[in-house]
Amino acid sequence: YFQTTNGLYEIEQGESKLFLSNEIIHKNKIINIFDTKDGLILVTQKQGLFYYSNGVLSKFSTNIDSEIQQSSIYSSQLLSDESIALGSISNGIFIISKEGKLIHHITQNSGLSNNTALALFEDVDKNLWIGLDNGINCINLKSPIKSFSDNTGTLGTIYTSITHENKLYVGTNQGLFYKELNSDAKFQFIQNTKGQVWSLFSYQNTLFCGHDSGTFIINNTTANLIFNS
């Protein structure tokens, strides 16, 4: 397949013929085309992804369509687990499931050398290699170990952590923070816990927090002081 100002063409037996011509193709640069069992997936630079099947071109909706459209997609790769990696000019890498749900958003803030992903490649060990503006990075997507770097200094020094009711809590010298478990969301501060957190303990489905100010019971995202130090 190749794209011209007149539409999308295919080469068949050495001859080119018009394959698809409509307003979406005319107004958008196609970054890549993937052949799947459900039809073709077309990746555009600024309008996200589209399905083509049985002569019909339809939107491949994701839960991050607005972010994709603002990021200017430059590279893409269909991965072995049928997820799709999208490399952007200014916003790092998005990895979405075949259902269109965000799995990972990896940026310079979370470890990339920079936010411009010019090329993507998956090797036989399922590692994702990224050609960047200033070098090459490799991501082990199958690793059970994940790392989190707080480049802003907001969290401070972590003294304790625990998972409780599908949330990850971290206690630091700045207070108690939380985020949804297995999500790429940012850690949020729990009000009234400013100061040193020493320990987190779950007992009979109740989360206790040992703090410089005393002992708190943590109910979801609310801290209630039950004992003053």
Coordinates of N, CA and C in Angstrom, one line a residue:
Y1 N 0.8 -1.2 0.0 CA 0.0 0.0 0.0 C 0.9 1.2 0.0
F2 N 0.4 2.3 -0.6 CA 1.1 3.6 -0.6 C 0.0 4.7 -0.7
Q3 N 0.3 5.9 -0.2 CA -0.6 7.0 -0.1 C -0.2 8.1 -1.0
T4 N -1.1 8.7 -1.8 CA -0.9 9.9 -2.5 C -2.0 10.9 -2.2
T5 N -1.9 12.0 -2.8 CA -2.9 13.1 -2.5 C -4.3 12.6 -3.0
N6 N -4.4 11.6 -3.9 CA -5.6 11.1 -4.4 C -6.3 10.0 -3.6
G7 N -5.5 9.4 -2.6 CA -6.0 8.4 -1.8 C -5.0 7.3 -1.5
L8 N -5.5 6.1 -1.1 CA -4.6 5.0 -0.8 C -4.6 4.0 -1.9
Y9 N -3.4 3.6 -2.4 CA -3.3 2.7 -3.5 C -2.7 1.4 -3.0
E10 N -2.9 0.4 -3.8 CA -2.2 -0.9 -3.5 C -1.6 -1.4 -4.8
I11 N -0.5 -2.2 -4.7 CA 0.2 -2.7 -5.9 C -0.2 -4.2 -6.0
E12 N -0.7 -4.5 -7.1 CA -1.2 -5.9 -7.4 C -0.6 -6.3 -8.7
Q13 N 0.1 -7.4 -8.7 CA 0.8 -8.0 -9.9 C 1.6 -6.9 -10.6
G14 N 2.3 -6.1 -9.8 CA 3.2 -5.0 -10.4 C 2.5 -3.8 -10.9
E15 N 1.1 -3.7 -10.7 CA 0.4 -2.6 -11.1 C -0.3 -1.9 -9.9
S16 N -0.3 -0.6 -9.9 CA -0.9 0.2 -8.8 C -2.4 0.4 -9.2
K17 N -3.3 0.3 -8.2 CA -4.7 0.7 -8.4 C -5.2 1.3 -7.1
L18 N -6.2 2.2 -7.3 CA -6.8 2.9 -6.2 C -7.5 1.9 -5.3
F19 N -7.1 1.9 -4.0 CA -7.7 1.0 -3.0 C -8.8 1.7 -2.2
L20 N -8.5 2.9 -1.7 CA -9.4 3.6 -0.9 C -9.3 5.1 -1.1
S21 N -10.4 5.8 -1.2 CA -10.4 7.2 -1.4 C -11.6 7.8 -0.7
N22 N -11.3 8.6 0.3 CA -12.4 9.4 1.0 C -11.8 10.5 1.7
E23 N -12.6 11.3 2.4 CA -12.1 12.6 3.0 C -11.0 12.3 4.1
I24 N -11.2 11.2 4.9 CA -10.3 10.9 5.9 C -8.9 10.6 5.4
I25 N -8.8 9.9 4.3 CA -7.5 9.6 3.6 C -6.9 10.8 3.0
H26 N -7.8 11.6 2.4 CA -7.3 12.8 1.7 C -6.7 13.8 2.7
K27 N -7.2 13.9 3.9 CA -6.8 15.0 4.9 C -5.8 14.5 5.9
N28 N -5.5 13.2 5.9 CA -4.6 12.7 7.0 C -3.5 11.9 6.4
K29 N -2.3 12.1 7.0 CA -1.1 11.4 6.7 C -1.2 10.0 7.4
I30 N -1.1 8.9 6.6 CA -1.1 7.6 7.1 C 0.3 7.2 7.6
I31 N 0.4 6.8 8.8 CA 1.7 6.5 9.4 C 2.0 5.0 9.2
N32 N 1.0 4.1 9.3 CA 1.2 2.7 9.1 C -0.1 2.0 8.9
I33 N 0.0 0.8 8.3 CA -1.2 0.0 8.1 C -0.9 -1.4 8.6
F34 N -1.8 -2.0 9.4 CA -1.6 -3.3 10.0 C -2.7 -4.2 9.5
D35 N -2.3 -5.4 9.1 CA -3.3 -6.4 8.7 C -3.7 -7.3 9.8
T36 N -4.9 -7.3 10.3 CA -5.4 -8.2 11.4 C -6.5 -9.1 10.9
K37 N -6.9 -10.0 11.8 CA -8.0 -10.9 11.4 C -9.3 -10.2 11.3
D38 N -9.4 -9.0 11.8 CA -10.6 -8.3 11.7 C -10.6 -7.2 10.6
G39 N -9.5 -7.2 9.9 CA -9.4 -6.2 8.8 C -8.1 -5.4 9.0
L40 N -8.1 -4.3 8.2 CA -6.9 -3.4 8.3 C -7.1 -2.4 9.4
I41 N -6.0 -2.1 10.0 CA -5.9 -0.9 11.0 C -5.0 0.1 10.4
L42 N -5.6 1.3 10.2 CA -4.9 2.4 9.6 C -4.5 3.4 10.7
V43 N -3.2 3.7 10.9 CA -2.8 4.7 11.9 C -2.5 6.0 11.2
T44 N -3.2 7.1 11.6 CA -2.9 8.4 11.1 C -2.1 9.3 12.0
Q45 N -1.6 10.3 11.4 CA -0.7 11.2 12.2 C -1.4 12.0 13.3
K46 N -2.6 12.5 13.0 CA -3.3 13.4 13.9 C -4.7 13.1 14.2
Q47 N -5.3 12.0 13.6 CA -6.7 11.7 13.8 C -6.9 10.3 14.4
G48 N -5.8 9.7 14.9 CA -6.0 8.4 15.6 C -6.0 7.3 14.7
L49 N -6.7 6.2 15.0 CA -6.7 5.0 14.3 C -8.1 4.7 13.7
F50 N -8.1 3.9 12.5 CA -9.3 3.6 11.8 C -9.2 2.1 11.4
Y51 N -10.4 1.5 11.4 CA -10.6 0.1 10.9 C -11.0 0.2 9.4
Y52 N -10.5 -0.7 8.6 CA -11.1 -0.9 7.3 C -11.4 -2.4 7.1
S53 N -12.7 -2.7 6.9 CA -13.2 -4.0 6.7 C -14.4 -4.1 5.8
N54 N -14.5 -5.0 4.9 CA -15.6 -5.2 4.0 C -16.0 -3.9 3.3
G55 N -15.0 -3.1 2.9 CA -15.3 -1.9 2.2 C -15.7 -0.7 3.0
V56 N -15.7 -0.8 4.3 CA -16.1 0.3 5.2 C -15.0 0.7 6.1
L57 N -14.7 2.1 6.1 CA -13.7 2.7 7.0 C -14.4 3.3 8.2
S58 N -14.0 2.8 9.4 CA -14.7 3.3 10.6 C -13.6 3.7 11.6
K59 N -14.0 4.5 12.6 CA -13.1 4.9 13.6 C -12.8 3.8 14.6
F60 N -11.5 3.6 14.9 CA -11.1 2.7 16.0 C -10.9 3.6 17.2
S61 N -12.0 3.6 18.0 CA -12.1 4.5 19.2 C -11.2 3.9 20.3
T62 N -10.5 4.8 21.0 CA -9.7 4.5 22.2 C -10.2 5.4 23.3
N63 N -9.7 5.1 24.5 CA -10.0 6.0 25.7 C -9.1 7.1 25.8
I64 N -8.1 7.3 24.9 CA -7.2 8.4 24.9 C -7.1 9.1 23.5
D65 N -8.2 9.1 22.8 CA -8.3 9.7 21.5 C -7.8 11.1 21.5
S66 N -8.2 11.9 22.5 CA -7.8 13.3 22.5 C -6.3 13.5 22.7
E67 N -5.7 12.6 23.5 CA -4.2 12.7 23.8 C -3.5 12.3 22.5
I68 N -4.0 11.2 21.8 CA -3.3 10.8 20.6 C -3.3 11.9 19.5
Q69 N -4.5 12.5 19.4 CA -4.6 13.6 18.4 C -3.7 14.8 18.7
Q70 N -3.5 15.0 19.9 CA -2.6 16.2 20.3 C -1.1 15.9 20.2
S71 N -0.8 14.6 20.1 CA 0.6 14.2 20.3 C 1.4 14.1 19.0
S72 N 0.7 14.0 17.8 CA 1.3 13.8 16.5 C 2.1 12.5 16.4
I73 N 1.4 11.5 16.0 CA 2.0 10.1 15.9 C 3.0 10.1 14.7
Y74 N 4.1 9.5 15.0 CA 5.2 9.4 14.0 C 5.6 8.0 13.7
S75 N 5.4 7.1 14.6 CA 5.7 5.7 14.4 C 4.7 4.8 15.1
S76 N 4.7 3.5 14.7 CA 3.7 2.6 15.3 C 4.2 1.2 15.0
Q77 N 3.7 0.2 15.9 CA 4.0 -1.2 15.8 C 2.9 -2.0 16.4
L78 N 2.5 -3.0 15.6 CA 1.5 -4.0 16.1 C 2.3 -5.0 16.8
L79 N 2.0 -5.2 18.1 CA 2.8 -6.1 18.9 C 2.3 -7.5 18.9
S80 N 3.0 -8.5 19.4 CA 2.7 -9.9 19.3 C 1.4 -10.3 20.1
D81 N 1.1 -9.5 21.1 CA -0.1 -9.8 21.9 C -1.3 -9.0 21.3
E82 N -1.2 -8.4 20.1 CA -2.2 -7.7 19.4 C -2.5 -6.3 20.0
S83 N -1.7 -5.9 20.9 CA -1.7 -4.5 21.4 C -1.0 -3.6 20.3
I84 N -1.1 -2.3 20.4 CA -0.5 -1.4 19.4 C 0.3 -0.4 20.2
A85 N 1.6 -0.2 19.7 CA 2.4 0.8 20.3 C 2.4 2.0 19.3
L86 N 2.3 3.2 19.9 CA 2.2 4.4 19.1 C 3.3 5.3 19.6
G87 N 4.3 5.7 18.7 CA 5.3 6.7 19.1 C 5.0 8.0 18.6
S88 N 5.1 9.0 19.5 CA 4.7 10.4 19.1 C 5.9 11.3 19.0
I89 N 5.6 12.5 18.5 CA 6.7 13.5 18.4 C 7.0 14.2 19.7
S90 N 6.0 14.4 20.5 CA 6.2 15.2 21.7 C 5.7 14.6 23.0
N91 N 5.1 13.4 23.0 CA 4.5 12.8 24.2 C 4.8 11.4 24.4
G92 N 6.0 10.9 24.0 CA 6.4 9.6 24.3 C 5.7 8.5 23.6
I93 N 5.4 7.4 24.2 CA 4.9 6.2 23.6 C 3.5 5.9 24.3
F94 N 2.5 5.5 23.5 CA 1.3 5.0 24.0 C 1.2 3.5 23.6
I95 N 0.8 2.7 24.5 CA 0.5 1.3 24.2 C -0.9 1.0 24.5
I96 N -1.7 0.6 23.5 CA -3.2 0.4 23.7 C -3.5 -1.0 23.4
S97 N -4.5 -1.6 24.1 CA -5.0 -2.9 23.8 C -5.7 -3.0 22.5
K98 N -6.0 -4.2 22.0 CA -6.8 -4.4 20.8 C -8.2 -3.9 20.9
E99 N -8.6 -3.7 22.2 CA -10.0 -3.1 22.5 C -9.9 -1.5 22.5
G100 N -8.7 -1.0 22.5 CA -8.6 0.5 22.5 C -8.4 1.1 23.9
K101 N -8.0 0.3 24.9 CA -7.8 0.7 26.2 C -6.3 1.0 26.4
L102 N -6.0 2.1 27.1 CA -4.6 2.4 27.4 C -4.0 1.4 28.3
I103 N -2.8 0.8 28.0 CA -2.1 -0.1 28.8 C -0.9 0.6 29.5
H104 N -0.1 1.4 28.7 CA 1.0 2.1 29.2 C 1.1 3.5 28.4
H105 N 1.5 4.5 29.2 CA 2.0 5.7 28.5 C 3.3 6.0 29.1
I106 N 4.4 5.9 28.3 CA 5.7 6.0 28.7 C 6.4 7.2 28.1
T107 N 6.9 8.1 29.0 CA 7.4 9.4 28.6 C 8.8 9.6 29.2
Q108 N 9.4 10.7 28.9 CA 10.7 11.1 29.5 C 10.6 11.1 31.0
N109 N 9.4 11.5 31.5 CA 9.2 11.6 33.0 C 9.2 10.2 33.6
S110 N 9.0 9.2 32.8 CA 8.9 7.8 33.4 C 10.1 6.9 32.9
G111 N 11.1 7.6 32.2 CA 12.3 6.8 31.9 C 12.9 6.9 30.5
L112 N 12.1 7.4 29.5 CA 12.6 7.5 28.2 C 13.7 8.6 28.1
S113 N 14.6 8.4 27.1 CA 15.6 9.4 27.0 C 15.1 10.8 26.5
N114 N 14.0 10.7 25.7 CA 13.3 11.9 25.4 C 11.9 11.5 24.9
N115 N 11.1 12.5 24.5 CA 9.7 12.2 24.2 C 9.4 12.0 22.7
T116 N 10.4 12.0 21.9 CA 10.2 11.8 20.4 C 10.6 10.4 19.9
A117 N 9.6 9.6 19.6 CA 9.8 8.2 19.2 C 9.7 8.1 17.7
L118 N 10.9 8.0 17.1 CA 10.9 8.0 15.6 C 10.8 6.6 15.0
A119 N 11.1 5.6 15.7 CA 11.0 4.2 15.2 C 10.7 3.2 16.4
L120 N 9.9 2.2 16.1 CA 9.5 1.2 17.0 C 9.8 -0.2 16.5
F121 N 10.3 -1.1 17.3 CA 10.5 -2.5 16.8 C 10.4 -3.5 18.0
E122 N 9.7 -4.6 17.8 CA 9.5 -5.6 18.8 C 10.4 -6.8 18.4
D123 N 11.3 -7.3 19.3 CA 12.2 -8.4 19.0 C 11.5 -9.7 19.4
V124 N 12.3 -10.8 19.2 CA 11.7 -12.1 19.4 C 11.5 -12.4 20.9
D125 N 12.1 -11.6 21.8 CA 11.9 -11.8 23.2 C 10.8 -10.8 23.8
K126 N 10.1 -10.2 22.9 CA 9.0 -9.3 23.2 C 9.4 -8.0 23.8
N127 N 10.7 -7.6 23.6 CA 11.2 -6.3 24.1 C 10.8 -5.3 23.0
L128 N 10.4 -4.1 23.4 CA 10.1 -3.0 22.5 C 11.3 -2.1 22.4
W129 N 11.9 -2.0 21.2 CA 13.0 -1.0 21.0 C 12.5 0.2 20.4
I130 N 13.0 1.4 20.9 CA 12.6 2.7 20.5 C 13.7 3.5 19.9
G131 N 13.6 4.0 18.7 CA 14.6 4.9 18.1 C 14.2 6.3 18.5
L132 N 15.0 7.0 19.2 CA 14.6 8.3 19.7 C 15.5 9.4 19.0
D133 N 15.2 10.6 19.3 CA 16.0 11.8 18.8 C 17.4 11.7 19.2
N134 N 17.7 11.1 20.4 CA 19.0 11.2 20.9 C 19.5 9.8 21.4
G135 N 19.1 8.7 20.7 CA 19.6 7.4 21.1 C 18.5 6.3 21.0
I136 N 18.8 5.2 21.5 CA 17.9 4.0 21.5 C 17.6 3.6 22.9
N137 N 16.3 3.3 23.2 CA 15.9 2.7 24.4 C 15.2 1.4 24.2
C138 N 15.3 0.5 25.2 CA 14.7 -0.8 25.1 C 13.8 -1.0 26.4
I139 N 12.5 -1.4 26.1 CA 11.6 -1.6 27.2 C 11.2 -3.1 27.3
N140 N 11.3 -3.7 28.4 CA 10.9 -5.1 28.6 C 9.5 -5.1 29.1
L141 N 8.5 -5.2 28.2 CA 7.1 -5.0 28.5 C 6.6 -6.2 29.3
K142 N 7.3 -7.4 29.2 CA 6.8 -8.6 29.9 C 7.4 -8.7 31.3
S143 N 8.2 -7.8 31.7 CA 8.8 -7.9 33.0 C 7.7 -7.7 34.1
P144 N 7.8 -8.6 35.2 CA 6.8 -8.4 36.3 C 7.2 -7.3 37.2
I145 N 8.4 -6.7 36.9 CA 8.9 -5.6 37.8 C 8.7 -4.3 37.1
K146 N 8.1 -3.3 37.8 CA 7.9 -2.0 37.3 C 8.7 -1.0 38.2
S147 N 9.1 0.1 37.6 CA 9.8 1.1 38.4 C 9.1 2.4 38.3
F148 N 9.2 3.2 39.3 CA 8.5 4.5 39.3 C 9.6 5.6 39.8
S149 N 9.8 6.6 39.0 CA 10.7 7.6 39.4 C 10.0 8.9 39.6
D150 N 10.2 9.5 40.8 CA 9.5 10.8 41.1 C 10.5 11.9 40.8
N151 N 10.5 12.4 39.6 CA 11.4 13.4 39.2 C 11.1 14.8 39.7
T152 N 9.8 14.9 40.2 CA 9.4 16.2 40.8 C 9.8 16.4 42.2
G153 N 10.0 15.3 42.9 CA 10.3 15.5 44.4 C 9.1 15.6 45.2
T154 N 7.9 15.5 44.7 CA 6.7 15.7 45.4 C 6.5 14.6 46.5
L155 N 6.8 13.3 46.1 CA 6.6 12.3 47.1 C 7.6 12.3 48.2
G156 N 8.8 12.7 48.0 CA 9.8 12.6 49.0 C 10.5 11.3 49.1
T157 N 10.9 10.9 50.3 CA 11.6 9.6 50.6 C 10.5 8.6 51.1
I158 N 10.4 7.5 50.4 CA 9.4 6.5 50.7 C 9.9 5.6 51.9
Y159 N 9.1 5.4 52.9 CA 9.4 4.6 54.0 C 8.6 3.3 54.1
T160 N 7.5 3.3 53.5 CA 6.6 2.1 53.6 C 5.6 2.2 52.4
S161 N 5.0 1.0 52.1 CA 4.0 0.9 51.0 C 3.1 -0.3 51.3
I162 N 1.9 -0.2 50.7 CA 1.0 -1.4 50.9 C -0.1 -1.3 49.8
T163 N -0.6 -2.4 49.4 CA -1.7 -2.5 48.5 C -3.0 -2.8 49.3
H164 N -4.0 -2.1 49.1 CA -5.3 -2.2 49.9 C -6.5 -1.8 49.1
E165 N -7.4 -2.7 48.9 CA -8.7 -2.4 48.2 C -8.4 -1.8 46.8
N166 N -7.5 -2.4 46.1 CA -7.2 -2.1 44.7 C -6.5 -0.7 44.6
K167 N -5.8 -0.3 45.7 CA -5.0 0.9 45.6 C -3.6 0.7 46.1
L168 N -2.7 1.4 45.6 CA -1.3 1.4 46.1 C -1.1 2.6 47.0
Y169 N -0.7 2.4 48.2 CA -0.4 3.5 49.2 C 1.1 3.5 49.4
V170 N 1.7 4.7 49.4 CA 3.1 4.9 49.8 C 3.1 5.9 50.9
G171 N 3.9 5.6 52.0 CA 4.1 6.5 53.1 C 5.5 7.1 53.0
T172 N 5.6 8.4 53.0 CA 6.9 9.1 52.8 C 7.1 10.1 53.9
N173 N 8.3 10.8 53.8 CA 8.5 11.9 54.8 C 7.7 13.1 54.5
Q174 N 6.9 13.1 53.4 CA 6.0 14.2 53.1 C 4.6 13.9 53.4
G175 N 4.2 12.6 53.7 CA 2.9 12.3 53.9 C 2.5 11.0 53.3
L176 N 1.2 10.8 53.2 CA 0.6 9.5 52.6 C 0.1 9.8 51.2
F177 N 0.4 9.0 50.2 CA 0.0 9.2 48.8 C -0.6 7.9 48.4
Y178 N -1.5 8.0 47.3 CA -2.1 6.8 46.8 C -2.3 6.9 45.3
K179 N -2.5 5.8 44.6 CA -3.0 5.7 43.2 C -3.7 4.4 43.0
E180 N -4.5 4.3 41.9 CA -5.1 3.1 41.6 C -4.1 2.0 41.2
L181 N -4.3 0.8 41.7 CA -3.3 -0.2 41.5 C -3.2 -0.6 40.0
N182 N -2.0 -0.8 39.5 CA -1.7 -1.2 38.1 C -2.2 -0.1 37.1
S183 N -2.2 1.1 37.5 CA -2.6 2.2 36.6 C -1.4 3.1 36.4
D184 N -1.4 3.9 35.3 CA -0.4 4.9 35.1 C -0.8 6.3 35.7
A185 N -1.7 6.3 36.6 CA -2.2 7.6 37.2 C -1.1 8.1 38.1
K186 N -1.1 9.4 38.3 CA -0.2 10.0 39.2 C -0.6 9.8 40.7
F187 N 0.4 9.7 41.6 CA 0.1 9.6 43.0 C -0.6 10.9 43.5
Q188 N -1.6 10.7 44.3 CA -2.4 11.8 44.9 C -2.1 11.8 46.4
F189 N -2.0 13.0 47.0 CA -1.8 13.2 48.4 C -3.1 13.1 49.1
I190 N -3.1 12.4 50.3 CA -4.2 12.2 51.2 C -4.2 13.3 52.2
Q191 N -5.2 14.1 52.2 CA -5.3 15.3 53.1 C -5.2 14.9 54.6
N192 N -4.6 15.8 55.3 CA -4.4 15.7 56.8 C -3.2 14.7 57.2
T193 N -2.5 14.3 56.2 CA -1.3 13.4 56.5 C 0.0 14.0 56.2
K194 N 0.1 15.3 56.1 CA 1.3 16.0 55.9 C 2.3 15.7 57.1
G195 N 3.5 15.3 56.7 CA 4.5 14.9 57.7 C 5.0 13.5 57.5
Q196 N 5.7 13.0 58.5 CA 6.4 11.7 58.3 C 5.5 10.5 58.6
V197 N 5.4 9.6 57.5 CA 4.7 8.4 57.7 C 5.7 7.3 57.9
W198 N 5.5 6.5 59.0 CA 6.4 5.4 59.4 C 6.0 4.0 58.9
S199 N 4.7 3.8 59.0 CA 4.3 2.4 58.7 C 2.8 2.4 58.2
L200 N 2.5 1.3 57.4 CA 1.1 1.1 57.0 C 0.8 -0.4 57.3
F201 N -0.4 -0.7 57.8 CA -0.7 -2.0 58.3 C -2.2 -2.3 58.0
S202 N -2.5 -3.4 57.4 CA -3.9 -3.8 57.2 C -4.3 -4.9 58.1
Y203 N -5.4 -4.6 58.8 CA -5.9 -5.6 59.8 C -7.4 -5.7 59.7
Q204 N -7.9 -6.9 59.4 CA -9.4 -7.1 59.2 C -10.0 -6.1 58.3
N205 N -9.3 -6.0 57.2 CA -9.8 -5.1 56.1 C -9.8 -3.6 56.5
T206 N -9.1 -3.2 57.6 CA -8.9 -1.8 57.9 C -7.5 -1.4 57.8
L207 N -7.2 -0.3 57.1 CA -5.9 0.2 56.9 C -5.5 1.2 58.0
F208 N -4.4 0.9 58.7 CA -3.8 1.8 59.7 C -2.6 2.4 59.2
C209 N -2.4 3.7 59.6 CA -1.2 4.4 59.2 C -0.5 5.0 60.4
G210 N 0.8 4.5 60.6 CA 1.6 5.1 61.7 C 2.3 6.3 61.3
H211 N 2.1 7.4 62.0 CA 2.5 8.8 61.5 C 3.1 9.5 62.7
D212 N 3.9 10.5 62.4 CA 4.5 11.4 63.4 C 3.4 12.0 64.3
S213 N 2.2 12.3 63.7 CA 1.1 12.9 64.5 C 0.3 11.9 65.3
G214 N 0.5 10.6 65.0 CA -0.3 9.6 65.7 C -0.7 8.5 64.7
T215 N -1.8 7.8 65.1 CA -2.3 6.7 64.2 C -3.5 7.1 63.5
F216 N -3.6 6.9 62.2 CA -4.7 7.2 61.3 C -5.4 5.9 60.9
I217 N -6.7 5.9 60.7 CA -7.4 4.9 59.9 C -7.6 5.5 58.5
I218 N -7.2 4.8 57.5 CA -7.4 5.3 56.1 C -8.6 4.6 55.5
N219 N -9.6 5.4 55.2 CA -10.8 4.9 54.5 C -10.8 5.4 53.1
N220 N -10.3 4.5 52.2 CA -10.2 4.9 50.8 C -9.2 6.0 50.6
T221 N -9.7 7.3 50.5 CA -8.8 8.4 50.3 C -8.9 9.4 51.5
T222 N -9.5 9.0 52.6 CA -9.7 9.9 53.7 C -8.9 9.3 54.9
A223 N -8.2 10.2 55.7 CA -7.5 9.9 56.8 C -8.1 10.4 58.1
N224 N -8.4 9.5 59.1 CA -9.0 9.9 60.3 C -8.1 9.6 61.5
L225 N -7.7 10.6 62.2 CA -6.8 10.4 63.3 C -7.5 9.8 64.5
I226 N -7.0 8.6 65.0 CA -7.7 7.9 66.1 C -6.8 7.9 67.4
F227 N -5.5 8.3 67.3 CA -4.7 8.4 68.4 C -3.6 9.4 68.2
N228 N -3.5 10.4 69.1 CA -2.5 11.4 69.0 C -1.1 10.9 69.6
S229 N 0.0 11.2 69.0 CA 1.3 10.8 69.5 C 1.7 11.8 70.5

